[in-house]
PDB file of C-alpha atoms in Angstrom:
ATOM      1  CA  UNK A   8     -99.798-151.580 -49.398  1.00  0.00           C
ATOM      2  CA  UNK A   9    -102.179-149.485 -51.479  1.00  0.00           C
ATOM      3  CA  UNK A  10    -104.223-146.922 -49.595  1.00  0.00           C
ATOM      4  CA  UNK A  11    -107.882-146.020 -49.795  1.00  0.00           C
ATOM      5  CA  UNK A  12    -108.756-144.803 -53.285  1.00  0.00           C
ATOM      6  CA  UNK A  13    -111.470-142.281 -54.052  1.00  0.00           C
ATOM      7  CA  UNK A  14    -112.781-140.721 -57.219  1.00  0.00           C
ATOM      8  CA  UNK A  15    -113.374-138.188 -58.471  1.00  0.00           C
ATOM      9  CA  UNK A  16    -111.121-135.842 -56.509  1.00  0.00           C
ATOM     10  CA  UNK A  17    -113.170-132.778 -57.385  1.00  0.00           C
ATOM     11  CA  UNK A  18    -116.731-132.270 -58.553  1.00  0.00           C
ATOM     12  CA  UNK A  19    -118.709-129.133 -59.302  1.00  0.00           C
ATOM     13  CA  UNK A  20    -122.448-129.402 -59.856  1.00  0.00           C
ATOM     14  CA  UNK A  21    -125.500-127.207 -59.715  1.00  0.00           C
ATOM     15  CA  UNK A  22    -128.111-127.582 -57.018  1.00  0.00           C
ATOM     16  CA  UNK A  23    -130.760-130.200 -57.687  1.00  0.00           C
ATOM     17  CA  UNK A  24    -128.321-132.225 -59.793  1.00  0.00           C
ATOM     18  CA  UNK A  25    -127.132-135.711 -58.824  1.00  0.00           C
ATOM     19  CA  UNK A  26    -123.612-136.821 -58.005  1.00  0.00           C
ATOM     20  CA  UNK A  27    -121.905-140.068 -57.081  1.00  0.00           C
ATOM     21  CA  UNK A  28    -118.621-140.784 -55.346  1.00  0.00           C
ATOM     22  CA  UNK A  29    -116.652-144.003 -55.441  1.00  0.00           C
ATOM     23  CA  UNK A  30    -114.381-145.577 -52.846  1.00  0.00           C
ATOM     24  CA  UNK A  31    -112.083-148.592 -52.938  1.00  0.00           C
ATOM     25  CA  UNK A  32    -110.896-149.516 -49.440  1.00  0.00           C
ATOM     26  CA  UNK A  33    -107.663-151.168 -48.399  1.00  0.00           C
ATOM     27  CA  UNK A  34    -107.750-154.837 -49.334  1.00  0.00           C
ATOM     28  CA  UNK A  35    -109.076-156.998 -46.535  1.00  0.00           C
ATOM     29  CA  UNK A  36    -110.612-154.175 -44.514  1.00  0.00           C
ATOM     30  CA  UNK A  37    -114.091-155.226 -43.502  1.00  0.00           C
ATOM     31  CA  UNK A  38    -115.241-151.867 -42.193  1.00  0.00           C
ATOM     32  CA  UNK A  39    -115.853-148.908 -44.500  1.00  0.00           C
ATOM     33  CA  UNK A  40    -116.962-145.411 -43.566  1.00  0.00           C
ATOM     34  CA  UNK A  41    -118.179-142.316 -45.376  1.00  0.00           C
ATOM     35  CA  UNK A  42    -117.622-138.969 -43.680  1.00  0.00           C
ATOM     36  CA  UNK A  43    -118.677-135.447 -44.606  1.00  0.00           C
ATOM     37  CA  UNK A  44    -116.243-132.663 -43.726  1.00  0.00           C
ATOM     38  CA  UNK A  45    -117.494-129.121 -44.073  1.00  0.00           C
ATOM     39  CA  UNK A  46    -114.826-126.434 -44.309  1.00  0.00           C
ATOM     40  CA  UNK A  47    -113.427-125.575 -40.905  1.00  0.00           C
ATOM     41  CA  UNK A  48    -115.074-128.513 -39.155  1.00  0.00           C
ATOM     42  CA  UNK A  49    -114.171-132.049 -38.213  1.00  0.00           C
ATOM     43  CA  UNK A  50    -115.391-135.022 -40.220  1.00  0.00           C
ATOM     44  CA  UNK A  51    -118.929-136.192 -39.497  1.00  0.00           C
ATOM     45  CA  UNK A  52    -119.797-139.848 -39.942  1.00  0.00           C
ATOM     46  CA  UNK A  53    -122.499-140.437 -42.536  1.00  0.00           C
ATOM     47  CA  UNK A  54    -122.545-144.223 -42.778  1.00  0.00           C
ATOM     48  CA  UNK A  55    -120.577-147.235 -41.563  1.00  0.00           C
ATOM     49  CA  UNK A  56    -120.512-150.612 -43.322  1.00  0.00           C
ATOM     50  CA  UNK A  57    -119.301-153.921 -41.938  1.00  0.00           C
ATOM     51  CA  UNK A  58    -118.630-156.065 -45.015  1.00  0.00           C
ATOM     52  CA  UNK A  59    -121.714-155.248 -47.128  1.00  0.00           C
ATOM     53  CA  UNK A  60    -124.081-154.590 -44.236  1.00  0.00           C
ATOM     54  CA  UNK A  61    -124.915-151.195 -42.751  1.00  0.00           C
ATOM     55  CA  UNK A  62    -123.835-150.779 -39.119  1.00  0.00           C
ATOM     56  CA  UNK A  63    -124.836-147.143 -38.636  1.00  0.00           C
ATOM     57  CA  UNK A  64    -126.514-144.666 -40.970  1.00  0.00           C
ATOM     58  CA  UNK A  65    -128.172-142.543 -38.301  1.00  0.00           C
ATOM     59  CA  UNK A  66    -126.628-139.308 -39.609  1.00  0.00           C
ATOM     60  CA  UNK A  67    -127.213-139.992 -43.297  1.00  0.00           C
ATOM     61  CA  UNK A  68    -129.890-137.669 -44.769  1.00  0.00           C
ATOM     62  CA  UNK A  69    -131.777-140.520 -46.321  1.00  0.00           C
ATOM     63  CA  UNK A  70    -134.143-138.326 -48.288  1.00  0.00           C
ATOM     64  CA  UNK A  71    -131.274-137.352 -50.577  1.00  0.00           C
ATOM     65  CA  UNK A  72    -128.223-139.475 -49.712  1.00  0.00           C
ATOM     66  CA  UNK A  73    -127.778-143.164 -50.417  1.00  0.00           C
ATOM     67  CA  UNK A  74    -124.829-145.508 -50.153  1.00  0.00           C
ATOM     68  CA  UNK A  75    -124.085-149.074 -51.007  1.00  0.00           C
ATOM     69  CA  UNK A  76    -121.188-151.444 -50.693  1.00  0.00           C
ATOM     70  CA  UNK A  77    -121.237-154.144 -53.310  1.00  0.00           C
ATOM     71  CA  UNK A  78    -119.775-157.540 -52.426  1.00  0.00           C
ATOM     72  CA  UNK A  79    -118.269-156.028 -49.299  1.00  0.00           C
ATOM     73  CA  UNK A  80    -115.518-154.197 -51.193  1.00  0.00           C
ATOM     74  CA  UNK A  81    -116.085-150.998 -53.209  1.00  0.00           C
ATOM     75  CA  UNK A  82    -118.647-148.454 -52.138  1.00  0.00           C
ATOM     76  CA  UNK A  83    -120.550-145.614 -53.747  1.00  0.00           C
ATOM     77  CA  UNK A  84    -122.189-142.615 -52.101  1.00  0.00           C
ATOM     78  CA  UNK A  85    -124.869-140.766 -54.036  1.00  0.00           C
ATOM     79  CA  UNK A  86    -126.569-137.446 -53.500  1.00  0.00           C
ATOM     80  CA  UNK A  87    -129.828-136.782 -55.323  1.00  0.00           C
ATOM     81  CA  UNK A  88    -130.779-133.966 -55.493  1.00  0.00           C
ATOM     82  CA  UNK A  89    -127.882-131.900 -54.192  1.00  0.00           C
ATOM     83  CA  UNK A  90    -128.343-128.785 -52.079  1.00  0.00           C
ATOM     84  CA  UNK A  91    -125.990-125.868 -51.537  1.00  0.00           C
ATOM     85  CA  UNK A  92    -125.253-127.053 -47.997  1.00  0.00           C
ATOM     86  CA  UNK A  93    -123.886-130.349 -49.365  1.00  0.00           C
ATOM     87  CA  UNK A  94    -120.721-128.523 -50.430  1.00  0.00           C
ATOM     88  CA  UNK A  95    -118.012-130.332 -48.485  1.00  0.00           C
ATOM     89  CA  UNK A  96    -115.232-132.871 -48.723  1.00  0.00           C
ATOM     90  CA  UNK A  97    -116.491-136.455 -48.670  1.00  0.00           C
ATOM     91  CA  UNK A  98    -113.995-138.783 -47.065  1.00  0.00           C
ATOM     92  CA  UNK A  99    -113.952-142.540 -47.300  1.00  0.00           C
ATOM     93  CA  UNK A 100    -112.106-144.578 -44.698  1.00  0.00           C
ATOM     94  CA  UNK A 101    -111.562-148.249 -43.995  1.00  0.00           C
ATOM     95  CA  UNK A 102    -110.364-150.231 -41.016  1.00  0.00           C
ATOM     96  CA  UNK A 103    -109.774-153.715 -39.710  1.00  0.00           C
ATOM     97  CA  UNK A 104    -108.972-152.592 -36.191  1.00  0.00           C
ATOM     98  CA  UNK A 105    -109.556-149.560 -33.990  1.00  0.00           C
ATOM     99  CA  UNK A 106    -107.774-147.023 -36.207  1.00  0.00           C
ATOM    100  CA  UNK A 107    -108.959-145.885 -39.612  1.00  0.00           C
ATOM    101  CA  UNK A 108    -107.194-145.222 -42.892  1.00  0.00           C
ATOM    102  CA  UNK A 109    -108.570-142.353 -44.930  1.00  0.00           C
ATOM    103  CA  UNK A 110    -108.661-141.677 -48.633  1.00  0.00           C
ATOM    104  CA  UNK A 111    -107.798-138.260 -50.125  1.00  0.00           C
ATOM    105  CA  UNK A 112    -111.460-137.251 -50.315  1.00  0.00           C
ATOM    106  CA  UNK A 113    -113.740-135.791 -52.957  1.00  0.00           C
ATOM    107  CA  UNK A 114    -114.269-132.051 -52.803  1.00  0.00           C
ATOM    108  CA  UNK A 115    -117.847-131.275 -53.845  1.00  0.00           C
ATOM    109  CA  UNK A 116    -118.964-127.782 -54.742  1.00  0.00           C
ATOM    110  CA  UNK A 117    -122.684-127.206 -55.252  1.00  0.00           C
ATOM    111  CA  UNK A 118    -123.530-123.968 -57.097  1.00  0.00           C
TER     112      UNK A 118
ATOM    113  CA  UNK D  23    -123.450-134.995 -28.637  1.00  0.00           C
ATOM    114  CA  UNK D  24    -120.430-137.228 -28.045  1.00  0.00           C
ATOM    115  CA  UNK D  25    -118.190-134.915 -30.008  1.00  0.00           C
ATOM    116  CA  UNK D  26    -114.778-134.066 -28.679  1.00  0.00           C
ATOM    117  CA  UNK D  27    -113.781-130.443 -28.461  1.00  0.00           C
ATOM    118  CA  UNK D  28    -110.246-129.300 -29.153  1.00  0.00           C
ATOM    119  CA  UNK D  29    -108.558-126.365 -27.550  1.00  0.00           C
ATOM    120  CA  UNK D  30    -107.139-124.078 -28.782  1.00  0.00           C
ATOM    121  CA  UNK D  31    -108.841-123.743 -32.160  1.00  0.00           C
ATOM    122  CA  UNK D  32    -105.638-122.279 -33.594  1.00  0.00           C
ATOM    123  CA  UNK D  33    -102.022-122.292 -32.416  1.00  0.00           C
ATOM    124  CA  UNK D  34     -99.006-120.570 -33.919  1.00  0.00           C
ATOM    125  CA  UNK D  35     -95.491-121.268 -32.622  1.00  0.00           C
ATOM    126  CA  UNK D  36     -91.875-120.986 -33.693  1.00  0.00           C
ATOM    127  CA  UNK D  37     -90.034-123.912 -35.174  1.00  0.00           C
ATOM    128  CA  UNK D  38     -88.321-125.917 -32.456  1.00  0.00           C
ATOM    129  CA  UNK D  39     -90.880-125.058 -29.781  1.00  0.00           C
ATOM    130  CA  UNK D  40     -93.297-127.563 -28.308  1.00  0.00           C
ATOM    131  CA  UNK D  41     -96.983-127.569 -29.231  1.00  0.00           C
ATOM    132  CA  UNK D  42     -99.723-128.724 -26.905  1.00  0.00           C
ATOM    133  CA  UNK D  43    -103.352-129.179 -27.854  1.00  0.00           C
ATOM    134  CA  UNK D  44    -106.185-130.468 -25.736  1.00  0.00           C
ATOM    135  CA  UNK D  45    -109.334-132.470 -26.302  1.00  0.00           C
ATOM    136  CA  UNK D  46    -112.357-132.865 -24.069  1.00  0.00           C
ATOM    137  CA  UNK D  47    -115.204-135.311 -24.551  1.00  0.00           C
ATOM    138  CA  UNK D  48    -118.508-136.096 -22.907  1.00  0.00           C
ATOM    139  CA  UNK D  49    -119.044-139.825 -22.456  1.00  0.00           C
ATOM    140  CA  UNK D  50    -117.096-142.968 -21.623  1.00  0.00           C
ATOM    141  CA  UNK D  51    -114.852-144.165 -24.413  1.00  0.00           C
ATOM    142  CA  UNK D  52    -113.027-147.301 -25.539  1.00  0.00           C
ATOM    143  CA  UNK D  53    -110.136-145.325 -26.921  1.00  0.00           C
ATOM    144  CA  UNK D  54    -109.158-141.870 -28.140  1.00  0.00           C
ATOM    145  CA  UNK D  55    -107.219-141.243 -31.325  1.00  0.00           C
ATOM    146  CA  UNK D  56    -105.392-138.290 -32.807  1.00  0.00           C
ATOM    147  CA  UNK D  57    -105.295-137.583 -36.531  1.00  0.00           C
ATOM    148  CA  UNK D  58    -103.447-135.021 -38.637  1.00  0.00           C
ATOM    149  CA  UNK D  59    -104.753-133.378 -41.787  1.00  0.00           C
ATOM    150  CA  UNK D  60    -102.453-131.387 -44.028  1.00  0.00           C
ATOM    151  CA  UNK D  61    -103.899-128.781 -46.346  1.00  0.00           C
ATOM    152  CA  UNK D  62    -105.657-130.493 -49.224  1.00  0.00           C
ATOM    153  CA  UNK D  63    -104.874-134.010 -47.988  1.00  0.00           C
ATOM    154  CA  UNK D  64    -106.721-136.741 -46.178  1.00  0.00           C
ATOM    155  CA  UNK D  65    -106.526-137.590 -42.518  1.00  0.00           C
ATOM    156  CA  UNK D  66    -103.594-139.578 -41.195  1.00  0.00           C
ATOM    157  CA  UNK D  67    -103.734-141.584 -37.989  1.00  0.00           C
ATOM    158  CA  UNK D  68    -101.089-140.499 -35.484  1.00  0.00           C
ATOM    159  CA  UNK D  69    -101.658-142.340 -32.225  1.00  0.00           C
ATOM    160  CA  UNK D  70    -104.273-144.265 -30.265  1.00  0.00           C
ATOM    161  CA  UNK D  71    -104.604-144.377 -26.489  1.00  0.00           C
ATOM    162  CA  UNK D  72    -106.936-146.861 -24.811  1.00  0.00           C
ATOM    163  CA  UNK D  73    -109.187-145.991 -21.920  1.00  0.00           C
ATOM    164  CA  UNK D  74    -107.012-147.948 -19.469  1.00  0.00           C
ATOM    165  CA  UNK D  75    -103.836-146.115 -20.512  1.00  0.00           C
ATOM    166  CA  UNK D  76    -102.680-142.782 -19.134  1.00  0.00           C
ATOM    167  CA  UNK D  77     -99.781-141.870 -21.396  1.00  0.00           C
ATOM    168  CA  UNK D  78     -98.371-142.972 -24.707  1.00  0.00           C
ATOM    169  CA  UNK D  79     -95.392-141.922 -26.803  1.00  0.00           C
ATOM    170  CA  UNK D  80     -94.627-142.171 -30.506  1.00  0.00           C
ATOM    171  CA  UNK D  81     -91.520-140.396 -31.747  1.00  0.00           C
ATOM    172  CA  UNK D  82     -91.994-136.699 -30.988  1.00  0.00           C
ATOM    173  CA  UNK D  83     -95.604-137.229 -29.969  1.00  0.00           C
ATOM    174  CA  UNK D  84     -96.825-137.656 -26.422  1.00  0.00           C
ATOM    175  CA  UNK D  85    -100.467-138.264 -25.621  1.00  0.00           C
ATOM    176  CA  UNK D  86    -102.073-138.274 -22.198  1.00  0.00           C
ATOM    177  CA  UNK D  87    -105.547-139.369 -21.228  1.00  0.00           C
ATOM    178  CA  UNK D  88    -107.434-138.475 -18.061  1.00  0.00           C
ATOM    179  CA  UNK D  89    -110.685-140.430 -18.043  1.00  0.00           C
ATOM    180  CA  UNK D  90    -111.820-138.821 -14.776  1.00  0.00           C
ATOM    181  CA  UNK D  91    -111.715-135.404 -16.443  1.00  0.00           C
ATOM    182  CA  UNK D  92    -112.694-136.775 -19.855  1.00  0.00           C
ATOM    183  CA  UNK D  93    -109.771-135.044 -21.472  1.00  0.00           C
ATOM    184  CA  UNK D  94    -106.672-135.766 -23.511  1.00  0.00           C
ATOM    185  CA  UNK D  95    -103.677-133.774 -24.622  1.00  0.00           C
ATOM    186  CA  UNK D  96    -101.300-134.102 -27.557  1.00  0.00           C
ATOM    187  CA  UNK D  97     -97.784-132.757 -27.193  1.00  0.00           C
ATOM    188  CA  UNK D  98     -95.529-132.356 -30.215  1.00  0.00           C
ATOM    189  CA  UNK D  99     -91.949-131.715 -29.179  1.00  0.00           C
ATOM    190  CA  UNK D 100     -89.291-129.882 -31.192  1.00  0.00           C
ATOM    191  CA  UNK D 101     -91.793-128.778 -33.828  1.00  0.00           C
ATOM    192  CA  UNK D 102     -90.896-128.626 -37.517  1.00  0.00           C
ATOM    193  CA  UNK D 103     -92.402-126.759 -40.455  1.00  0.00           C
ATOM    194  CA  UNK D 104     -93.815-130.064 -41.688  1.00  0.00           C
ATOM    195  CA  UNK D 105     -95.941-130.298 -38.535  1.00  0.00           C
ATOM    196  CA  UNK D 106     -98.105-127.450 -39.854  1.00  0.00           C
ATOM    197  CA  UNK D 107    -101.548-129.051 -40.157  1.00  0.00           C
ATOM    198  CA  UNK D 108    -104.907-129.461 -38.469  1.00  0.00           C
ATOM    199  CA  UNK D 109    -105.021-131.952 -35.632  1.00  0.00           C
ATOM    200  CA  UNK D 110    -108.196-133.768 -34.659  1.00  0.00           C
ATOM    201  CA  UNK D 111    -109.043-135.912 -31.703  1.00  0.00           C
ATOM    202  CA  UNK D 112    -111.520-138.702 -32.318  1.00  0.00           C
ATOM    203  CA  UNK D 113    -113.305-140.704 -29.662  1.00  0.00           C
ATOM    204  CA  UNK D 114    -114.326-144.313 -30.108  1.00  0.00           C
ATOM    205  CA  UNK D 115    -117.136-145.174 -27.748  1.00  0.00           C
ATOM    206  CA  UNK D 116    -117.899-148.522 -29.302  1.00  0.00           C
ATOM    207  CA  UNK D 117    -118.352-150.408 -32.557  1.00  0.00           C
ATOM    208  CA  UNK D 118    -115.225-148.788 -34.050  1.00  0.00           C
ATOM    209  CA  UNK D 119    -117.233-145.616 -34.651  1.00  0.00           C
ATOM    210  CA  UNK D 120    -115.197-142.414 -34.416  1.00  0.00           C
ATOM    211  CA  UNK D 121    -116.562-139.033 -33.442  1.00  0.00           C
ATOM    212  CA  UNK D 122    -114.243-136.186 -34.406  1.00  0.00           C
ATOM    213  CA  UNK D 123    -113.760-132.828 -32.785  1.00  0.00           C
ATOM    214  CA  UNK D 124    -113.485-129.516 -34.607  1.00  0.00           C
ATOM    215  CA  UNK D 125    -109.706-129.619 -34.735  1.00  0.00           C
ATOM    216  CA  UNK D 126    -106.754-127.420 -33.820  1.00  0.00           C
ATOM    217  CA  UNK D 127    -104.999-125.565 -36.637  1.00  0.00           C
ATOM    218  CA  UNK D 128    -101.279-125.611 -35.896  1.00  0.00           C
ATOM    219  CA  UNK D 129     -98.900-123.278 -37.718  1.00  0.00           C
ATOM    220  CA  UNK D 130     -95.145-123.638 -37.307  1.00  0.00           C
ATOM    221  CA  UNK D 131     -93.271-120.444 -38.163  1.00  0.00           C
ATOM    222  CA  UNK D 132     -89.676-120.712 -39.447  1.00  0.00           C
TER     223      UNK D 132
END
C-alpha cells in the first residue's frame, strides 16, 4: 500500500514570496490533515478535511495560509506571503480511522 | 490548551536498557496515541490506547493510561540503537483530531 506522498521535500524562499505544497493521501482515506512542525516542537494542526469539506481550520492563519482539497483526494497548502516564522516542516497526514498516517513532510526555509 | 506534555524532554540510555517516557494531558479524551519520529523522517504511529483501556502491549512497547490522573506512559523494553528517535504522545478528544505534545528525544547509546 502506497503511503502519503508530499512534494516538494525541501523549499527555500525569501520572505514575502509565495509557496505551495502538495499532498496525495493514502487511497480511500477520507480525512486529510495539514500540520506545521517547528523545530524542537510537536506538530500543530493547521487544517482538517473530511472528503473535500473543511472540518477544522481554527489554527490556520487565514490571512496568509490557504488550503484546498480537490475532489476529496489531493490537497494543496499555500502560503502567501511567507514570513520568517513560517520556517518549519509541513506534514500531511491521512486517516480512515483513529490513527493517522503521515507523509515525509516538506521542509520550508524562509530567508 | 489541550496539548499533552511529555516528560522527560530528553532521555539517554544504554542499549538493552528500558526507556520510560510520560505524557500528561488536560481534558477528557477518546484515545491517546504514541508516535515516533526519526531524524529527517515523518511520524510513524506506534500504538493507540482507548480511554476505557488501562494497558496495552505491542512487541517491546507497553503503554499505560490513567484517566483519573490524565496521564500515560510508554515503556520500551530492551532498547536498540534503532529506537533512537523523538516520541510524541497525541490526544484525540473527538472528531479524529490529534493534539501532539512537545515530544521526548530518546538516544540509545551502544
